[in-house]
PDB file of N, CA and C in Angstrom:
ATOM      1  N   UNK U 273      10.398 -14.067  10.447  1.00  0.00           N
ATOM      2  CA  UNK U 273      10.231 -12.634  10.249  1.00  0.00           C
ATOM      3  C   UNK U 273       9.165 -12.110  11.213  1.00  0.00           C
ATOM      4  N   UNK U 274       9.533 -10.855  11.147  1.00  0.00           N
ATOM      5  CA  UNK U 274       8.419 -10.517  12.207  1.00  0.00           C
ATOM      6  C   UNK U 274       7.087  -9.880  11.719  1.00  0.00           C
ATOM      7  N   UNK U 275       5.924  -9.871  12.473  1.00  0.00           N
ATOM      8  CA  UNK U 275       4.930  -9.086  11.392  1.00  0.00           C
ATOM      9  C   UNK U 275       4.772  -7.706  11.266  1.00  0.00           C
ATOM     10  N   UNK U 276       5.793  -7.006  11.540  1.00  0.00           N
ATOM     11  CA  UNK U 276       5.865  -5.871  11.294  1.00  0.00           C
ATOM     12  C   UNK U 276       6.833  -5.721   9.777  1.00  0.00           C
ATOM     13  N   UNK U 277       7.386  -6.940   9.267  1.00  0.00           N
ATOM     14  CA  UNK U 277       8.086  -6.912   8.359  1.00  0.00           C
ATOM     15  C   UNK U 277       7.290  -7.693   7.576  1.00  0.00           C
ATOM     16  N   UNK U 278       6.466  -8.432   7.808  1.00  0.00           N
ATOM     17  CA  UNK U 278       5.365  -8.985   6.992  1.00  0.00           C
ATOM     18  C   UNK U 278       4.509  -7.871   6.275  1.00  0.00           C
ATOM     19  N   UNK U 279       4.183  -6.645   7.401  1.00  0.00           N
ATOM     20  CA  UNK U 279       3.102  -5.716   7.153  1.00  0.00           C
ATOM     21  C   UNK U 279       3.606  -5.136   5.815  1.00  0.00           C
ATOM     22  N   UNK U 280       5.473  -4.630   6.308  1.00  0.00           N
ATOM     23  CA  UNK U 280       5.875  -3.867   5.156  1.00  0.00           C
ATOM     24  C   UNK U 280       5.821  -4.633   3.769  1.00  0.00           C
ATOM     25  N   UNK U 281       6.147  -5.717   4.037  1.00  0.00           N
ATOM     26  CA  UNK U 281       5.754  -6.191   2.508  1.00  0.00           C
ATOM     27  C   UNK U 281       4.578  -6.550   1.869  1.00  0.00           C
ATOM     28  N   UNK U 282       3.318  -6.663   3.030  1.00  0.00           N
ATOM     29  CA  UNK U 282       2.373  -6.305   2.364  1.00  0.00           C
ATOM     30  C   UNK U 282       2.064  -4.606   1.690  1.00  0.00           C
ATOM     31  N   UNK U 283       2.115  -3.933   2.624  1.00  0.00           N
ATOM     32  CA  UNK U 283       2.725  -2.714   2.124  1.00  0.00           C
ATOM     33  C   UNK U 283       3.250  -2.362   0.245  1.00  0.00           C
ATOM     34  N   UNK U 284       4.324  -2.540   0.586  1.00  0.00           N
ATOM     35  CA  UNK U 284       5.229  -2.786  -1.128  1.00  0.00           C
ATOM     36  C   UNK U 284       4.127  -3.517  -1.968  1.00  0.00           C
ATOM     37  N   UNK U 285       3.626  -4.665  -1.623  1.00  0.00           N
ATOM     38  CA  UNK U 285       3.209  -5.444  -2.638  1.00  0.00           C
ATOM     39  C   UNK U 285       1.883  -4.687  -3.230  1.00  0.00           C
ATOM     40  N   UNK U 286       1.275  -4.067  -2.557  1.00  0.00           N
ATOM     41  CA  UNK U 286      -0.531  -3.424  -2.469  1.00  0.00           C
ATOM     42  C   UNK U 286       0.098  -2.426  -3.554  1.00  0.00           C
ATOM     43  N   UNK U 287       0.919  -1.706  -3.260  1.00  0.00           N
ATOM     44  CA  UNK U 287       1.711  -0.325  -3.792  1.00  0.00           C
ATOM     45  C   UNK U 287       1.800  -0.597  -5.480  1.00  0.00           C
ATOM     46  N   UNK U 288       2.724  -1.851  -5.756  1.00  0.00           N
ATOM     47  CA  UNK U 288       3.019  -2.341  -6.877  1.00  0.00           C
ATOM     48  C   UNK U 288       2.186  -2.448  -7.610  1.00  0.00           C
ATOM     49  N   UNK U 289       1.330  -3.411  -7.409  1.00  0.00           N
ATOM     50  CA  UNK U 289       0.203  -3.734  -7.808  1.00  0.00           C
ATOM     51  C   UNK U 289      -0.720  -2.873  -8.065  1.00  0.00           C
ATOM     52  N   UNK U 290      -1.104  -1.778  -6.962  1.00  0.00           N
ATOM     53  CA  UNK U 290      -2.019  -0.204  -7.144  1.00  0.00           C
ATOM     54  C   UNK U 290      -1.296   0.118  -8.491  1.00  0.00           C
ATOM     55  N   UNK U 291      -0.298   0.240  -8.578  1.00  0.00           N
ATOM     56  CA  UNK U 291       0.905   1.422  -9.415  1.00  0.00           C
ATOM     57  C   UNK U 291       0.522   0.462 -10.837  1.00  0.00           C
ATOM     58  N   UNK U 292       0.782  -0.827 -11.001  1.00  0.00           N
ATOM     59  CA  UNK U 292       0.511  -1.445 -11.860  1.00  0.00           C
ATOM     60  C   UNK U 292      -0.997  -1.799 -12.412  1.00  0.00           C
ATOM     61  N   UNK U 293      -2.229  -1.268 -11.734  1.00  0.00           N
ATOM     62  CA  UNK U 293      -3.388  -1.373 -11.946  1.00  0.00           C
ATOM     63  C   UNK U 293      -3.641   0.135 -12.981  1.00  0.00           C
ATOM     64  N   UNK U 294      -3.143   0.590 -13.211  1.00  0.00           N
ATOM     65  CA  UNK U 294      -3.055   2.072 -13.774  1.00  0.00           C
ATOM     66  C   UNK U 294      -2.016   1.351 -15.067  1.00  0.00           C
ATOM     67  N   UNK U 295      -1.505   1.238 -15.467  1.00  0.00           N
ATOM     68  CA  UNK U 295      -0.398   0.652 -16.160  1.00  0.00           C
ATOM     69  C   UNK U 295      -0.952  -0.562 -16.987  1.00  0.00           C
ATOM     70  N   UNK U 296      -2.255  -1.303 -16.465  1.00  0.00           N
ATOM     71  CA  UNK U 296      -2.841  -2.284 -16.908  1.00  0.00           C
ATOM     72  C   UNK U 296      -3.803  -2.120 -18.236  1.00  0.00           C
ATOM     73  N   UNK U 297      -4.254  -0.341 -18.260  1.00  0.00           N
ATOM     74  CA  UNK U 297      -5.656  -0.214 -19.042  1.00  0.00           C
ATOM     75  C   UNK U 297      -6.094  -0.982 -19.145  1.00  0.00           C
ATOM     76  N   UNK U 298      -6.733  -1.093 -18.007  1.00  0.00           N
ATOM     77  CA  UNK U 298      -7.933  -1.791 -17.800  1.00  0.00           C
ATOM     78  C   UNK U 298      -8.159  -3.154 -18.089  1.00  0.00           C
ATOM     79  N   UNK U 299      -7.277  -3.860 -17.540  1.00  0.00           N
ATOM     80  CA  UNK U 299      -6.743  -5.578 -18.104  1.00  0.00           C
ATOM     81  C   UNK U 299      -6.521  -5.348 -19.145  1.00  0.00           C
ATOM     82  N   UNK U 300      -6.114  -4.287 -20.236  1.00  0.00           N
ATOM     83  CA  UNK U 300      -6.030  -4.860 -21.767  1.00  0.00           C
ATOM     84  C   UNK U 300      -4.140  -5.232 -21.940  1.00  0.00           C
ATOM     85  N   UNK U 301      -3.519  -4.544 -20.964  1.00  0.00           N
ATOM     86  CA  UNK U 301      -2.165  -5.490 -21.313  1.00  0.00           C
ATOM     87  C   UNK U 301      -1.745  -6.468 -20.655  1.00  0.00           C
ATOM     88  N   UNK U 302      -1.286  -7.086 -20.983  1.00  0.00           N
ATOM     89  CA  UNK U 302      -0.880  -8.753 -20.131  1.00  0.00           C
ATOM     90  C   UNK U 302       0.162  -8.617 -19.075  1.00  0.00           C
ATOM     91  N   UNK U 303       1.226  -8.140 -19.378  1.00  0.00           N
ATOM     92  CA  UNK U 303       2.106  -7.627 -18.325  1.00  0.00           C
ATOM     93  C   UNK U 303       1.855  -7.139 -16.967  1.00  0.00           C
ATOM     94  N   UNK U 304       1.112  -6.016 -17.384  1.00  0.00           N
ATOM     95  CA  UNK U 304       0.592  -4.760 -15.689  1.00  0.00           C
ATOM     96  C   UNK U 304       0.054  -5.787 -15.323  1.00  0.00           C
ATOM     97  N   UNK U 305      -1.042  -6.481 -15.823  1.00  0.00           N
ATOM     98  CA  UNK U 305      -2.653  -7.257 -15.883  1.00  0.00           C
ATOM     99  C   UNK U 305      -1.672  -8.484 -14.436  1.00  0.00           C
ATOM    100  N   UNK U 306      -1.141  -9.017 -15.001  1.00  0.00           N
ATOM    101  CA  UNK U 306      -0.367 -10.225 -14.422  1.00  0.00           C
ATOM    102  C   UNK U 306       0.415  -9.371 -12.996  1.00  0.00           C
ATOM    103  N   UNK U 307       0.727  -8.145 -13.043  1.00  0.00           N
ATOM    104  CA  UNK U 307       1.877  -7.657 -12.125  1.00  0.00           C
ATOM    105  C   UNK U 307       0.590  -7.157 -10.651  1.00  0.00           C
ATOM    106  N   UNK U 308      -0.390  -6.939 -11.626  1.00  0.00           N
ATOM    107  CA  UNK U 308      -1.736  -6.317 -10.150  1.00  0.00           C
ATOM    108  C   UNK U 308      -2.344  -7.738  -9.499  1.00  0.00           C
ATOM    109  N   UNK U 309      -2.391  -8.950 -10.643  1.00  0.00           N
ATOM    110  CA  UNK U 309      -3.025 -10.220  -9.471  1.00  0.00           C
ATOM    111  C   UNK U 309      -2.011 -10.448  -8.334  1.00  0.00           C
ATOM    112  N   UNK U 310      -0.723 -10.719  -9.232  1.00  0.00           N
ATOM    113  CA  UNK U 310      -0.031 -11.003  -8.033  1.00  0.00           C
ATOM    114  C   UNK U 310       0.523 -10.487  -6.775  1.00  0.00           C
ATOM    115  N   UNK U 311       0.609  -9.071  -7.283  1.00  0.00           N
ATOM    116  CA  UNK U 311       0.531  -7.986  -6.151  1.00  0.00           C
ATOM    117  C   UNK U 311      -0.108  -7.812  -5.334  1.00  0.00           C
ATOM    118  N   UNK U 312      -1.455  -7.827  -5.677  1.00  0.00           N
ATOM    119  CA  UNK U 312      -2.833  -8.460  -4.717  1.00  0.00           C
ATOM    120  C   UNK U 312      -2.582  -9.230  -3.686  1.00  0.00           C
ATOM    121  N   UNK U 313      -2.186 -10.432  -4.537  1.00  0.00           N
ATOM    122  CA  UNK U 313      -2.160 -11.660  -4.062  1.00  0.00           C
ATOM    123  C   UNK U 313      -1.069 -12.117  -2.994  1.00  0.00           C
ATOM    124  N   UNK U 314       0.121 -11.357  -3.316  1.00  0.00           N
ATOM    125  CA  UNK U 314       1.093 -11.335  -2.474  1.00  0.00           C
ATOM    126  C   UNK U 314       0.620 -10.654  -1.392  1.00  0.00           C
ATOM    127  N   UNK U 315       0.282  -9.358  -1.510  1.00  0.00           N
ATOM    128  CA  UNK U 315      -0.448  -8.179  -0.440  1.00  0.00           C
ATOM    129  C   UNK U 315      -1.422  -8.838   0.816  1.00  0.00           C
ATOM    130  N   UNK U 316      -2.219  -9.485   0.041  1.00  0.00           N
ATOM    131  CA  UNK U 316      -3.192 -10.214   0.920  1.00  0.00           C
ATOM    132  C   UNK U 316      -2.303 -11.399   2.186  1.00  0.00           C
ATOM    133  N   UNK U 317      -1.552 -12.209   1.244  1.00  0.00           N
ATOM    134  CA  UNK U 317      -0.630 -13.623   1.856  1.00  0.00           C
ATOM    135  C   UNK U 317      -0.056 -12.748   2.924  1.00  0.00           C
ATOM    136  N   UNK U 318       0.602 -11.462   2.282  1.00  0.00           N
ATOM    137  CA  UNK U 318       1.575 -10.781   3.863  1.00  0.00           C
ATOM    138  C   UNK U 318       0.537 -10.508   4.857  1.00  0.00           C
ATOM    139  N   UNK U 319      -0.035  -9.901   4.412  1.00  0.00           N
ATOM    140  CA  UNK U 319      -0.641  -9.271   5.429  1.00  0.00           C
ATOM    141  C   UNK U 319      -1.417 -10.401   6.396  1.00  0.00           C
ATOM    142  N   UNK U 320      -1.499 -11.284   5.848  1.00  0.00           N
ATOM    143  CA  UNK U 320      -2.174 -12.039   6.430  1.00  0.00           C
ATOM    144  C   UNK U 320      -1.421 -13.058   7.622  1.00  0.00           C
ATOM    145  N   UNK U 321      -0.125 -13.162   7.273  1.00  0.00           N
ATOM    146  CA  UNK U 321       1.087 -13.728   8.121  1.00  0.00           C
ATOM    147  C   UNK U 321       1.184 -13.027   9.107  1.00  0.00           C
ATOM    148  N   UNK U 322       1.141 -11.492   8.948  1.00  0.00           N
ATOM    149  CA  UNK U 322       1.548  -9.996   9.794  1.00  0.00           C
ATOM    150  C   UNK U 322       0.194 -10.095  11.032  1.00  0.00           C
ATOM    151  N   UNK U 323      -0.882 -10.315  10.455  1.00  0.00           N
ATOM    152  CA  UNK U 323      -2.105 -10.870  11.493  1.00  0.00           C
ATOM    153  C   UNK U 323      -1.742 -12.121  12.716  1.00  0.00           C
ATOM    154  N   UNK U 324      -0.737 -12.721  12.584  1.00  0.00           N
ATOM    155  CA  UNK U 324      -0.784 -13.406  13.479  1.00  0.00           C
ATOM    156  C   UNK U 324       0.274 -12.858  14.464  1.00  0.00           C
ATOM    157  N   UNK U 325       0.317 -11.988  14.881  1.00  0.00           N
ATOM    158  CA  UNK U 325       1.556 -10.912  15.780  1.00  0.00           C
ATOM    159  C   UNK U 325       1.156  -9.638  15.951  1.00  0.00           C
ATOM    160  N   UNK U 326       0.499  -8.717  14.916  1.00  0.00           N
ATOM    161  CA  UNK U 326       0.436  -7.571  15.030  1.00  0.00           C
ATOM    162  C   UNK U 326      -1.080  -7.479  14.579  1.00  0.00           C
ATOM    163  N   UNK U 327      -2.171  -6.739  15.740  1.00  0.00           N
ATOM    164  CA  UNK U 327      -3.579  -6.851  15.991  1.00  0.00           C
ATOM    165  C   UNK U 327      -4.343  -5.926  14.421  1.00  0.00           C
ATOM    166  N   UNK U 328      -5.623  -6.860  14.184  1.00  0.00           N
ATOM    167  CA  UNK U 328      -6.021  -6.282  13.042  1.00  0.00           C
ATOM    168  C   UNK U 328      -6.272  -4.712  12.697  1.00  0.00           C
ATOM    169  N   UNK U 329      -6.885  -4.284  14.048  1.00  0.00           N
ATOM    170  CA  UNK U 329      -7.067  -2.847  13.291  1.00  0.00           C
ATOM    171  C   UNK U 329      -6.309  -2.166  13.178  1.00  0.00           C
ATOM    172  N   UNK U 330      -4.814  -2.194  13.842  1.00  0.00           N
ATOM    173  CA  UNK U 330      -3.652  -1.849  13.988  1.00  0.00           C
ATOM    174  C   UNK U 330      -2.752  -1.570  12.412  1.00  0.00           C
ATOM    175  N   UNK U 331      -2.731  -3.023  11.755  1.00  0.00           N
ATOM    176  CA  UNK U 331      -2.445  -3.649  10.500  1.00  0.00           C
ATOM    177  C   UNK U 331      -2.659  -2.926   9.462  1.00  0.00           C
ATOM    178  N   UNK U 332      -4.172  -3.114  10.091  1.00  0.00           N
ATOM    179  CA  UNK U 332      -5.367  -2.682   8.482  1.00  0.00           C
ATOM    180  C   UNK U 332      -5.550  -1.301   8.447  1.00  0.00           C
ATOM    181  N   UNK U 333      -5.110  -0.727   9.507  1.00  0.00           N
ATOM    182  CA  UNK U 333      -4.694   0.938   9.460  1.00  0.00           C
ATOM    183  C   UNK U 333      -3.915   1.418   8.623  1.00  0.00           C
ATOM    184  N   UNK U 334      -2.409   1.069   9.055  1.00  0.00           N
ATOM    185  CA  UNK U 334      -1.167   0.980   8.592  1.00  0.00           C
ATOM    186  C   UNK U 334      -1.186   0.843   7.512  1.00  0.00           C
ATOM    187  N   UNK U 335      -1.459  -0.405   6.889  1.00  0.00           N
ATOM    188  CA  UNK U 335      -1.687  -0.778   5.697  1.00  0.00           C
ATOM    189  C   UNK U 335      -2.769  -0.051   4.314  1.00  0.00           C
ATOM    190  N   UNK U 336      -3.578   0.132   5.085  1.00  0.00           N
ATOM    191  CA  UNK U 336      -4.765   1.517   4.098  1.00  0.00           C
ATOM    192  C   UNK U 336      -3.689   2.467   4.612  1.00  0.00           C
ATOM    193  N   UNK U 337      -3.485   3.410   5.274  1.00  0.00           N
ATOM    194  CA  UNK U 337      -2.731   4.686   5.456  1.00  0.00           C
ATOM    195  C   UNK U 337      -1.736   4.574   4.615  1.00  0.00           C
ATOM    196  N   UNK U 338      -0.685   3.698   4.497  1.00  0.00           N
ATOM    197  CA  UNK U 338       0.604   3.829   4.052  1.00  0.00           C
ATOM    198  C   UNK U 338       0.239   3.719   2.289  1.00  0.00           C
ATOM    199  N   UNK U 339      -0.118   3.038   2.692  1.00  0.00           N
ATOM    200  CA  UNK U 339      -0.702   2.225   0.683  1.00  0.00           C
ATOM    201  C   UNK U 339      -1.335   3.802   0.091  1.00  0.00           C
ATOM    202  N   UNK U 340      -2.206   4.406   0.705  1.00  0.00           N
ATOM    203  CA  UNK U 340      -3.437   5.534   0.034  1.00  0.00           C
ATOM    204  C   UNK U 340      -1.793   6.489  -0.159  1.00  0.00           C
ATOM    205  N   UNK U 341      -1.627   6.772   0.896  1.00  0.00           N
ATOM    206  CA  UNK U 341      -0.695   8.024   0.473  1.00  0.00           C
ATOM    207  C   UNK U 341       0.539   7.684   0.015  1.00  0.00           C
ATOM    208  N   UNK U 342       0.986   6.674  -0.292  1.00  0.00           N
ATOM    209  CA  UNK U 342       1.696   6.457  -1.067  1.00  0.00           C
ATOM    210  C   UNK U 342       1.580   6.694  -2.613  1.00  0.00           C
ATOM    211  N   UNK U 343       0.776   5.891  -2.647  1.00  0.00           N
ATOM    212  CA  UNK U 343      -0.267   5.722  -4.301  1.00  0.00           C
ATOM    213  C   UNK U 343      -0.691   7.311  -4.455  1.00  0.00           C
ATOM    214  N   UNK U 344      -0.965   8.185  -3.820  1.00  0.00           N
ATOM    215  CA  UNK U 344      -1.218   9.499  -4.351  1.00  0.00           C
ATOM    216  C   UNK U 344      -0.171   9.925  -4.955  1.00  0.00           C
ATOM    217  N   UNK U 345       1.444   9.864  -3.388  1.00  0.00           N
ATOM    218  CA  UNK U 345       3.057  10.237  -4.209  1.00  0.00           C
ATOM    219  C   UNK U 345       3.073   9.756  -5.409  1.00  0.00           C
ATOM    220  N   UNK U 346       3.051   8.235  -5.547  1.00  0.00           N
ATOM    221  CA  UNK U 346       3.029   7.648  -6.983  1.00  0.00           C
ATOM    222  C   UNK U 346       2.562   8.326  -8.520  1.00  0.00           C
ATOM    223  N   UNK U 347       1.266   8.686  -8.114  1.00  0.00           N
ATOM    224  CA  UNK U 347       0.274   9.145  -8.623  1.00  0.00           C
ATOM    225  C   UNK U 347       0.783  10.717  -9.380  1.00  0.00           C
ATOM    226  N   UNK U 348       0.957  11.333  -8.839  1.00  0.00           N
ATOM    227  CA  UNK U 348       1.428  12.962  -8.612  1.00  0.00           C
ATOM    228  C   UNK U 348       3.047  12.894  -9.472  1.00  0.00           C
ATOM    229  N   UNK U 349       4.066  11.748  -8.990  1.00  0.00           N
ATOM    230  CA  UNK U 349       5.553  11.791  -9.080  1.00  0.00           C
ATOM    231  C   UNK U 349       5.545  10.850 -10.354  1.00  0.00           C
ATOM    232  N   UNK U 350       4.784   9.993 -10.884  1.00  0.00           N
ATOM    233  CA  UNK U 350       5.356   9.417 -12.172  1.00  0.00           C
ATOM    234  C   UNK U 350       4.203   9.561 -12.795  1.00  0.00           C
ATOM    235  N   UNK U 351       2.919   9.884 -12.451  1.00  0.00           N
ATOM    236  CA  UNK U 351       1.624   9.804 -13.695  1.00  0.00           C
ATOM    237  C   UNK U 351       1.430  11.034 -13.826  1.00  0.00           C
ATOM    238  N   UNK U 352       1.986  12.202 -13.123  1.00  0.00           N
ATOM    239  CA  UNK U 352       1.764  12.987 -13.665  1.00  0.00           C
ATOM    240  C   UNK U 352       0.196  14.063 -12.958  1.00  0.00           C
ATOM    241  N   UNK U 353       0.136  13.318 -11.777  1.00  0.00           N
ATOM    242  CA  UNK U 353      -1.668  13.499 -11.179  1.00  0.00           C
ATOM    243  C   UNK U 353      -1.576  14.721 -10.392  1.00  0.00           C
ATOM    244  N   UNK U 354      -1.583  15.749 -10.572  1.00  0.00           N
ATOM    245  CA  UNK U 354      -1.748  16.863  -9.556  1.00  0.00           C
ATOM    246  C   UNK U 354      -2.703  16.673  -8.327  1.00  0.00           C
ATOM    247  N   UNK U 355      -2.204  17.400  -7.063  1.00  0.00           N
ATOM    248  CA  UNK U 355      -2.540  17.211  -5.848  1.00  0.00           C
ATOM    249  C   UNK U 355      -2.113  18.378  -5.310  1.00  0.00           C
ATOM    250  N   UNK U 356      -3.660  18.823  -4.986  1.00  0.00           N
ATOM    251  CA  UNK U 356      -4.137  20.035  -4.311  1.00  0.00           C
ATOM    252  C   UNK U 356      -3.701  20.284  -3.476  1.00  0.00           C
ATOM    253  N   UNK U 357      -3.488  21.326  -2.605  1.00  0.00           N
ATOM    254  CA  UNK U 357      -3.122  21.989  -1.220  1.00  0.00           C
ATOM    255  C   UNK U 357      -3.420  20.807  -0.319  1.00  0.00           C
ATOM    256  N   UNK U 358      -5.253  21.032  -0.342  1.00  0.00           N
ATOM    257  CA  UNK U 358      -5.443  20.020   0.652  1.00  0.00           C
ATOM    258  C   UNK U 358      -5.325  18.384   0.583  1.00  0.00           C
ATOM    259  N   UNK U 359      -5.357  18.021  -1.233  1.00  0.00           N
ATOM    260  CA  UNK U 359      -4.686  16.733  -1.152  1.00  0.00           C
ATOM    261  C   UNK U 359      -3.281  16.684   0.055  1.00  0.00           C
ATOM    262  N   UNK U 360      -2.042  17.474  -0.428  1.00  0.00           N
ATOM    263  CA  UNK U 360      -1.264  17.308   0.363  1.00  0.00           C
ATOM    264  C   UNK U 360      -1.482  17.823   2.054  1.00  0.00           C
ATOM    265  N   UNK U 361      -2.260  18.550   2.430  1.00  0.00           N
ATOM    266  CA  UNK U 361      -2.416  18.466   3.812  1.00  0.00           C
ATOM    267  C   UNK U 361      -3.146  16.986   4.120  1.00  0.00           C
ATOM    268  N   UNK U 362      -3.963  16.693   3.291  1.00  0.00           N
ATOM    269  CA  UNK U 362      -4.526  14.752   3.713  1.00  0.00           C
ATOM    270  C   UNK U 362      -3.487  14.004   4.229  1.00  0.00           C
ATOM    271  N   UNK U 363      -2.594  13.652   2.519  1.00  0.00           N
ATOM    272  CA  UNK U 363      -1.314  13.064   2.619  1.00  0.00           C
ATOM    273  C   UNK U 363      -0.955  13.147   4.198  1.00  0.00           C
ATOM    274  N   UNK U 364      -0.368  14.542   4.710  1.00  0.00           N
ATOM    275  CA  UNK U 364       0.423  14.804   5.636  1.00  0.00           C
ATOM    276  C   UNK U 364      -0.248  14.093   6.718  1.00  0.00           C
ATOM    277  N   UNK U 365      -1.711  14.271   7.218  1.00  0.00           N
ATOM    278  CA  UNK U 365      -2.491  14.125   7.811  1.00  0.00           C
ATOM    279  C   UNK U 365      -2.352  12.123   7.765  1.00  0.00           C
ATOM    280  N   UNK U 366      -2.304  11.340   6.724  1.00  0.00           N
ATOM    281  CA  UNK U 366      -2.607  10.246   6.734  1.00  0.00           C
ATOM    282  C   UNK U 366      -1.371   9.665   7.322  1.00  0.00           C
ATOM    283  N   UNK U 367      -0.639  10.866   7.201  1.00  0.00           N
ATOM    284  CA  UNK U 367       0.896   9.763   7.705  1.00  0.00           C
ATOM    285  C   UNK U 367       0.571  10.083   8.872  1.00  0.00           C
ATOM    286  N   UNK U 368       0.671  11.258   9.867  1.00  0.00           N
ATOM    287  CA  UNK U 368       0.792  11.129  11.040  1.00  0.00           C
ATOM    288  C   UNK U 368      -0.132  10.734  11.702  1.00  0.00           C
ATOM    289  N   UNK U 369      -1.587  10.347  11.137  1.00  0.00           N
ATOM    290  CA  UNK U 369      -2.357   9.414  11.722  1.00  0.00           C
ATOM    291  C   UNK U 369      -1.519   7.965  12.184  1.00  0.00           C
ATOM    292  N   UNK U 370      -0.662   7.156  11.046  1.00  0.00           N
ATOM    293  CA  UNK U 370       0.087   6.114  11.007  1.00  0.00           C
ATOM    294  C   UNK U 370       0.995   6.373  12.077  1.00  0.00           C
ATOM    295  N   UNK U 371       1.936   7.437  12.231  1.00  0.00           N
ATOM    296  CA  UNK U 371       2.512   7.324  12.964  1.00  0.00           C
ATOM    297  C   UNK U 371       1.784   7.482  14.684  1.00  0.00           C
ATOM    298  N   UNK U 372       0.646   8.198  14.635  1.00  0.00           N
ATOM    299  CA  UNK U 372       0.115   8.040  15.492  1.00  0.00           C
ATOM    300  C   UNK U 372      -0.356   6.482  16.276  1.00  0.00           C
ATOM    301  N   UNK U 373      -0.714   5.911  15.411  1.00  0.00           N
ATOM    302  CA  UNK U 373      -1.460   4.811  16.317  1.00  0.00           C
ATOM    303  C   UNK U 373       0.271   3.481  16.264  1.00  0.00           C
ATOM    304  N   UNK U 374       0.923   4.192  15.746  1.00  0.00           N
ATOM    305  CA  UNK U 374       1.950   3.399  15.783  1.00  0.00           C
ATOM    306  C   UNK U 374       2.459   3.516  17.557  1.00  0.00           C
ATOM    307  N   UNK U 375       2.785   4.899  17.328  1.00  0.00           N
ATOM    308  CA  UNK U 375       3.325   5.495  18.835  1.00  0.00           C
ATOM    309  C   UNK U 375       2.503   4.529  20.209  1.00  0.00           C
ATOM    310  N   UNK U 376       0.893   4.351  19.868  1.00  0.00           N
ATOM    311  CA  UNK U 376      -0.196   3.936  20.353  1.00  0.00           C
ATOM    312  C   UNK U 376       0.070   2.705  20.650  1.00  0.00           C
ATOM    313  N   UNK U 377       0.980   1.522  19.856  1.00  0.00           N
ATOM    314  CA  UNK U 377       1.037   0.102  20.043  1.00  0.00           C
ATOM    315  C   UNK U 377       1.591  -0.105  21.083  1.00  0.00           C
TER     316      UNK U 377
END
C-alpha cells in the first residue's frame, strides 16, 4: 500500500476513535472505552507506516487538518454541536490549507 493510503487510514482510525471518545463518558462504558484505544492505536500504527514514504510534516498536517475538521462535521452532524459562522469559515479554511500543502508535495 502506499502511504498515502496508510495516511487515510490513519485518518479514519483517529476519526473513530475521536467520535468514540465522546460516546465513552469518560471511560465509564466498555464498548466506546475499547473502540478509542484501538482507534488510537490503529491511528498511530498507520500513520506510522505512511512515515516511511510520505515526509513528516506533510503527514502530520494532513492528518491534524483532516481529523480536526472532520470531528467538528461529526460533532455538529450527529452530537448535535453547533458551529458558528466562523467555526465554519475555520473548517473551510482547514481544508484548503490541506489541500494546499497537498498541491505543495
Amino acid at each position: 500500500m502506499s502511504g498515502w493510503t496508510y495516511l487515510f487510514l490513519a485518518i479514519l482510525s483517529e476519526i473513530l476513535a475521536s467520535s468514540a471518545l465522546k460516546a465513552s463518558q469518560g471511560f465509564s462504558r466498555f464498548l466506546p472505552s475499547l473502540v478509542v484505544v484501538g482507534g488510537y492505536g490503529l491511528a498511530f500504527y498507520f500513520l506510522s507506516l505512511s512515515l516511511k514514504t510520505v515526509p513528516l510534516s506533510l503527514a502530520y498536517a494532513v492528518w491534524a487538518g483532516v481529523g480536526t475538521a472532520a470531528i467538528a462535521l461529526i460533532g455538529a452532524f450527529f452530537f448535535g454541536e453547533a458551529i458558528s459562522p466562523k467555526g465554519w469559515l475555520g473548517i473551510a479554511l482547514v481544508a484548503a490549507g490541506v489541500v494546499l500543502i497537498r498541491l505543495g508535495d
